[in-house]
Tab-separated table of C-alpha atoms in Angstrom:
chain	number	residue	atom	x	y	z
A	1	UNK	CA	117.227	112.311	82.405
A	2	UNK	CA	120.299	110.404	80.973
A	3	UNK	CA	119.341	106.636	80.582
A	4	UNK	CA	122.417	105.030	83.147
A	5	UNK	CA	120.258	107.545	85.660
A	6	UNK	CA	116.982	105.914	85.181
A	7	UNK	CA	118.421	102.503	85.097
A	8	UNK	CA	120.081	103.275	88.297
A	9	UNK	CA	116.991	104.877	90.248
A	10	UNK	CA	115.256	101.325	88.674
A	11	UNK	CA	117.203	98.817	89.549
A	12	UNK	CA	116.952	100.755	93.139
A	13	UNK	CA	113.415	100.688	92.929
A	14	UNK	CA	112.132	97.226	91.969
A	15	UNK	CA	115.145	95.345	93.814
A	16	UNK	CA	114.901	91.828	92.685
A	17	UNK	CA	111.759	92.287	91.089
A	18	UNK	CA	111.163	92.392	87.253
A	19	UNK	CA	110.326	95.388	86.090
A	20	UNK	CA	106.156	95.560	84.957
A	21	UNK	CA	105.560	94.101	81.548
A	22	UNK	CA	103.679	97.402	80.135
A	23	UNK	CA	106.240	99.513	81.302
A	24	UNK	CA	108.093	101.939	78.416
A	25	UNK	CA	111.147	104.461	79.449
A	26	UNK	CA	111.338	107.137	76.769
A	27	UNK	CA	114.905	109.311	77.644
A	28	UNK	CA	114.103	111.299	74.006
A	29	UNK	CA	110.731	113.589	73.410
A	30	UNK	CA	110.723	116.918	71.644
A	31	UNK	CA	108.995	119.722	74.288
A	32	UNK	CA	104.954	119.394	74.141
A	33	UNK	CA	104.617	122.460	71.733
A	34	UNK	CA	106.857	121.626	69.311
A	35	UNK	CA	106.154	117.777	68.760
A	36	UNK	CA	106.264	116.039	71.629
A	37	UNK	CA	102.312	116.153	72.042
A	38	UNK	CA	102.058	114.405	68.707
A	39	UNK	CA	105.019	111.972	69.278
A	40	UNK	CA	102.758	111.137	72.772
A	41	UNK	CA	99.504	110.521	70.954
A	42	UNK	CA	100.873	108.270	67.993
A	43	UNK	CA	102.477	106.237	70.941
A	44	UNK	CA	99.347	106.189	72.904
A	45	UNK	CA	97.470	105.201	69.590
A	46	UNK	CA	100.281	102.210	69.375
A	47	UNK	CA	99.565	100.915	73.172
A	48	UNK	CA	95.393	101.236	73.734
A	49	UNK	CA	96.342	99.551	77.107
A	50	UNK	CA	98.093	102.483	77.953
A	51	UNK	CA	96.693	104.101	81.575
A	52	UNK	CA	99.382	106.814	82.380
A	53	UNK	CA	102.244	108.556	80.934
A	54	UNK	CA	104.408	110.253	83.430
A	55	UNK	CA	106.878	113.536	81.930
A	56	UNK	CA	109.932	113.358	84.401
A	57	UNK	CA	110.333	116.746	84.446
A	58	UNK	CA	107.643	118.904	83.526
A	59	UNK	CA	110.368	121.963	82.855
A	60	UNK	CA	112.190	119.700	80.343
A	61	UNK	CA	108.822	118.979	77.862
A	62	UNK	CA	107.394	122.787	77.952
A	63	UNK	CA	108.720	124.071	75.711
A	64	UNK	CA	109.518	127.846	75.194
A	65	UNK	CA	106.538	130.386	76.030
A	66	UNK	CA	105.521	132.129	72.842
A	67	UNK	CA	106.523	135.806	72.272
A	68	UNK	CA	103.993	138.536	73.993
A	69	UNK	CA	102.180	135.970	76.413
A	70	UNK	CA	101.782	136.705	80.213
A	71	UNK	CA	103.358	134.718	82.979
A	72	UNK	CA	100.241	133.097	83.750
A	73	UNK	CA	99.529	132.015	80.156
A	74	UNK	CA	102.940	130.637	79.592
A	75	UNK	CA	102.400	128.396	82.483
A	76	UNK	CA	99.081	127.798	81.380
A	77	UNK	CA	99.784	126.299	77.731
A	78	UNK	CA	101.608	123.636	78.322
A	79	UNK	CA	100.282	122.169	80.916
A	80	UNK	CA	97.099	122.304	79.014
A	81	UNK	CA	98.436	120.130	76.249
A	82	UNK	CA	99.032	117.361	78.635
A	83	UNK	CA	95.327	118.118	79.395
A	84	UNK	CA	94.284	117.561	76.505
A	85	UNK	CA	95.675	114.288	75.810
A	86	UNK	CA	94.650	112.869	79.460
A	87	UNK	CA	91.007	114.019	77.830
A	88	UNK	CA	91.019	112.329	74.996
A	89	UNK	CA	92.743	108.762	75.727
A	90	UNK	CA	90.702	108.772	78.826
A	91	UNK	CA	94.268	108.403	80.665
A	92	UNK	CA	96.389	109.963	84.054
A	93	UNK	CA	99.311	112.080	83.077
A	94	UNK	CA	101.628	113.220	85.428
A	95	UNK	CA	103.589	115.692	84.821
A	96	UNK	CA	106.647	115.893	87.873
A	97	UNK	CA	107.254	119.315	88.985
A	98	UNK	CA	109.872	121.451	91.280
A	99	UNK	CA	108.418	123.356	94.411
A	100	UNK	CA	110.148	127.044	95.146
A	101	UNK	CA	112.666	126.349	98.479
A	102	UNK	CA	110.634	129.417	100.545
A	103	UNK	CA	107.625	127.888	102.669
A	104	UNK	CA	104.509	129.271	102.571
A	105	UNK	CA	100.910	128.421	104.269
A	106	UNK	CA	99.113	127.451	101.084
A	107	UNK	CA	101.128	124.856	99.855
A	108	UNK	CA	99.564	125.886	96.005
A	109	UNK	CA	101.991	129.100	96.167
A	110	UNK	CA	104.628	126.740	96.708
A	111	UNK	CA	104.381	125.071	93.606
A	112	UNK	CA	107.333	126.850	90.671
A	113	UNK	CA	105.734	129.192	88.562
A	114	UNK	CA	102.624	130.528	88.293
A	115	UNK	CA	99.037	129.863	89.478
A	116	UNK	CA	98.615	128.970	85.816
A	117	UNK	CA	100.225	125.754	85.987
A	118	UNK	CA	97.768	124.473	89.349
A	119	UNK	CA	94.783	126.079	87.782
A	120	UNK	CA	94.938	123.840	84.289
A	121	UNK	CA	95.417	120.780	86.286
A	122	UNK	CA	92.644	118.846	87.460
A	123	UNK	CA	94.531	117.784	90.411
A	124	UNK	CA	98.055	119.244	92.113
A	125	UNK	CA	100.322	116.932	94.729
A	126	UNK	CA	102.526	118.951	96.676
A	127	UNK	CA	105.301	116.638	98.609
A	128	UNK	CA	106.874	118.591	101.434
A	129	UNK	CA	109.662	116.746	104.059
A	130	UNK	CA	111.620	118.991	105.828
A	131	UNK	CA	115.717	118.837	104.807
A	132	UNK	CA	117.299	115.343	106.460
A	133	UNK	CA	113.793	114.039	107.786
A	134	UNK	CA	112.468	110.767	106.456
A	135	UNK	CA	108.678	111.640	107.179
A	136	UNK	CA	106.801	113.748	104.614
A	137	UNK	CA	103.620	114.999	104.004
A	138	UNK	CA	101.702	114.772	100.967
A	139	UNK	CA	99.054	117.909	99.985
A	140	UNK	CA	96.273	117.153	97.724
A	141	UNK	CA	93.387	119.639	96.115
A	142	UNK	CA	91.924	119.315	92.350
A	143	UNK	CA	88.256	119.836	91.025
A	144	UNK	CA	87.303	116.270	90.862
A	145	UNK	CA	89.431	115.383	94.708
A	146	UNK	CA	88.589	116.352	98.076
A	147	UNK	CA	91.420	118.388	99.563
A	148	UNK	CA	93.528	116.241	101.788
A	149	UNK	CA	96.889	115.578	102.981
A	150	UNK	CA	98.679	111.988	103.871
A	151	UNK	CA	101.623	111.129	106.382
A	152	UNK	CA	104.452	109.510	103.892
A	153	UNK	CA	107.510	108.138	105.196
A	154	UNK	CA	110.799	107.675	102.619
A	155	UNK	CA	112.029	104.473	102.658
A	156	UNK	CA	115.949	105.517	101.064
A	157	UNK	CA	117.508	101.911	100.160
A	158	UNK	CA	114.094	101.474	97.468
A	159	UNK	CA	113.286	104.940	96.713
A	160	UNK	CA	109.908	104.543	97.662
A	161	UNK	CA	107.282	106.496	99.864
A	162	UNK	CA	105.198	104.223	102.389
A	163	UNK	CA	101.701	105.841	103.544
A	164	UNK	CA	101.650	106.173	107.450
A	165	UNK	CA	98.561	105.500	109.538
A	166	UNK	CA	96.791	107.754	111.344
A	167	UNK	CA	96.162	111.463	111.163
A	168	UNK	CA	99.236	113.970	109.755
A	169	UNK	CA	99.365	115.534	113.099
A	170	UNK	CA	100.490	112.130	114.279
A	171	UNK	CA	103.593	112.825	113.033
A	172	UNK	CA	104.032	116.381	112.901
A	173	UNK	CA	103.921	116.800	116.159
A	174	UNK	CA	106.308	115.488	119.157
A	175	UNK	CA	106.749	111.635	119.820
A	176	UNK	CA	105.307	112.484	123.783
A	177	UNK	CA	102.709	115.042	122.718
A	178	UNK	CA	101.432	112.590	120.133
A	179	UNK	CA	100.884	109.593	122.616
A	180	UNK	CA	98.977	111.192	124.737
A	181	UNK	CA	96.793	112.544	121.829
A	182	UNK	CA	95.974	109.128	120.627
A	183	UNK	CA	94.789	107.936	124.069
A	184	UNK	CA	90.973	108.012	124.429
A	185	UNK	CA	89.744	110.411	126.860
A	186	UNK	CA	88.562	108.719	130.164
A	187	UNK	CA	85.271	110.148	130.985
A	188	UNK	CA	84.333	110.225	134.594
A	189	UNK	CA	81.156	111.523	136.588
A	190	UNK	CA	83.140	112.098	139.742
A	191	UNK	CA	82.937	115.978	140.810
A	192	UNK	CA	86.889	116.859	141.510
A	193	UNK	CA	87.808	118.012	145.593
A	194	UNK	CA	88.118	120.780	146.536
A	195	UNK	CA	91.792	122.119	146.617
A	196	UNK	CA	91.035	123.698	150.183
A	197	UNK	CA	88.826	122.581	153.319
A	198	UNK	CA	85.498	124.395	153.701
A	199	UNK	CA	86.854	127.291	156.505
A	200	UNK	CA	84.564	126.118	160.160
A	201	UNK	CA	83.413	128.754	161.942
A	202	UNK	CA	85.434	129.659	165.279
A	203	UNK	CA	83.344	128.183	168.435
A	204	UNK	CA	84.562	130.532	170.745
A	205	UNK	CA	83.418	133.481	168.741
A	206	UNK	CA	80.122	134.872	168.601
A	207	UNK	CA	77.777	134.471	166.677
A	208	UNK	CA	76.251	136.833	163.942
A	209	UNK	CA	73.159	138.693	165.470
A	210	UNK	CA	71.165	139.880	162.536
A	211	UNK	CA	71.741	140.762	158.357
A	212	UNK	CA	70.771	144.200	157.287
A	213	UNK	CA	70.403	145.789	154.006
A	214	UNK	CA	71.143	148.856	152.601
A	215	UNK	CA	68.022	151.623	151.719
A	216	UNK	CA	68.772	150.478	148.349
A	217	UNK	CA	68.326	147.059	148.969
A	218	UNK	CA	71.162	146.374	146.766
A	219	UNK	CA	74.318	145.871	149.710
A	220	UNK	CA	73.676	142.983	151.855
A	221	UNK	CA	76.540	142.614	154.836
A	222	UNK	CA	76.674	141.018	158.265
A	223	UNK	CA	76.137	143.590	161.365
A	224	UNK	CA	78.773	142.250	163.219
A	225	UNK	CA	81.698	140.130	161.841
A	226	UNK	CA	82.483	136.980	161.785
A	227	UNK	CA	85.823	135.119	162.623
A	228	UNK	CA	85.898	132.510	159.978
A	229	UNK	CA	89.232	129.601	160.118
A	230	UNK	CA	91.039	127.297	157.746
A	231	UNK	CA	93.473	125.672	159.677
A	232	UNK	CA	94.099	124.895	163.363
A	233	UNK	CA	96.710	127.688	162.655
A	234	UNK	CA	94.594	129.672	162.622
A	235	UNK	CA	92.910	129.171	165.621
A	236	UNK	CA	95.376	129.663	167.940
């Protein structure tokens, strides 16, 4: 990242504010494999204080794979160099990633690459918004995390994310649907009406003179039927 961009994303980002006294931009590195994991350390050795280094992006520091390695271990190695140096200064590093632009269900597949560079982290953040929306979700797994996913919205004039309260499908979901979800259900004891009256037996018509069974026993029916109304309708 050229340094006018990162004092322009900045200045966006702490407003009037001063920026944090620890705070170090580095716009120069040499890729993890080939120096930059050493030029990292002697800094960290410099700044004890130091609680996490962020690589802005992770595609710029990896370096190239070595010759004859599989897909999954080229992923693999560099992330695990970033590993190793969380490991020993006892320190976050975040390494800032791309996503691929096709959706998918497990939002792990999403991430570019292979499942090498998810499976040497100890934790992967997956930000999805969909294009021109300002609400986002954030997905969260890791061996040390419980899986989890947060309701984000983008505030644009900082550049910042805000969390949002309440669950994700709060606002995932439409503004009328999710009203009525958040409303407590009102429990009653009251046994609904019926939808129909009870039909009342004609009193003009006669009325049944015995029940009989069949030899079975099984088919029980009236000897002689019944005229059975709903309505006065139906009496006439």
């Amino acid at each position: 990242m050229r340094t006018r961009s990162v004092g322009k994303s900045w200045r966006k980002l702490l407003g009037s504010q001063q920026a944090p006294a620890g705070l170090t931009l580095v716009t120069e590195c040499p890729p993890l494999p080939q120096g930059g994991t050493a030029a990292i350390a002697q800094w960290l050795d410099r700044n004890p204080d130091t609680r996490m280094v962020v690589i802005d992006v992770f595609a710029k520091m990896r370096g190239q794979a070595p010759q004859g390695v599989s897909a999954y271990n080229a992923d693999d190695v560099p992330v695990g160099y970033a590993k190793r140096l969380a490991d020993h200064y006892g320190i976050a590093v975040v390494l800032v990633h791309h996503v691929r632009k096709a959706g998918s269900d497990d939002f792990l597949t999403e991430v570019s690459g292979t499942n090498g560079i998810a499976g040497a982290a100890d934790a992967t953040l997956v930000l999805k918004r969909a294009r021109g929306q300002a609400d986002g979700i954030m997905h969260v797994t890791g061996r040390d995390v419980d899986e989890a996913e947060y309701a984000l919205s983008s505030q644009p004039a900082s550049g910042a994310w805000h969390l949002l309260d309440g669950p994700v499908t709060d606002h995932t979901i439409g503004n009328t649907r999710a009203a009525i979800l958040r409303q407590p259900a009102a429990a009653t004891t009251r046994t609904p009406e019926p939808r129909h009256r009870a039909p009342r037996r004609c009193p003009s018509c006669p009325a049944p003179r015995s029940l009989s069974t069949s030899t079975e026993g099984t088919d029980l029916r009236r000897s002689e039927p019944e005229r059975w109304i709903s309505s006065p309708e139906d009496a006439a």
